[in-house]
Amino acid sequence: MKNITVLVSGGGTNLQRIIDCIDSKEISDAKINLIVADRECFGLERAKNHQISHQLIKRGKDFSENLENAIPENTDLIILAGFLSILNKEFCEKFEGKIINIHPALLPKFGGKGMWGNHVHQAVIEAKEQESGATVHFVTSGIDEGEIILQGKVKVDVDENIETLAKKIHQIEYEIFPKAIEKVLRY
Ligand code: GRF
């Protein structure tokens, strides 16, 4: 049985997908041992609804250290599922190869500092890209720079706006995230 710790900052629809895929065995032989949020958010409510251990660790001084202390000993994989805090170098190095993130664009394009949420979609639309998508990748201390595990593409239509693109990308995330998790866990 593999133990997964999930970190969230927002609505947690990807977290919900992970919970559902563990239940349906699309992600096999795994359990979530802890959900950590860095702020009050609906992701925490999902943890409560499913009776999964959860903790709120607010940003600020010693954030990465506090987070490191919270990660259970038996954790095999740390998943950032819409997690907006930057993890420090020590944290990334300690868990190297064991942390993955999902990014709402086709990395290495549209990644790095400031490229999160709707900022990403806006940049993609402004650049008149014909496609975008989502990337699941390993986390290293360089923002959005770790090895790519899986990508899924969507077409960017000429009349696309931030909301429609965000919606499409969420759909592709729900497809690739469980697959990427299964791949990493069974590697
Ligand atoms: C996703 O679009 C993901 O790519 C990004 O944050 C968003 C989280 O959405 N890192 P949700 O909270 O899972 O709905």
Short mmCIF file of C-alpha atoms in Angstrom, two decimals, residues 24 28 73 79 90 135:
data_model
loop_
_atom_site.label_atom_id
_atom_site.label_comp_id
_atom_site.label_asym_id
_atom_site.label_seq_id
_atom_site.Cartn_x
_atom_site.Cartn_y
_atom_site.Cartn_z
CA SER A 24 -12.29 3.17 -7.94
CA SER A 28 -4.28 1.15 -7.30
CA GLU A 73 7.20 9.08 7.92
CA ILE A 79 1.27 15.53 -4.58
CA GLU A 90 15.84 21.88 1.52
CA THR A 135 1.74 18.91 -17.38
#
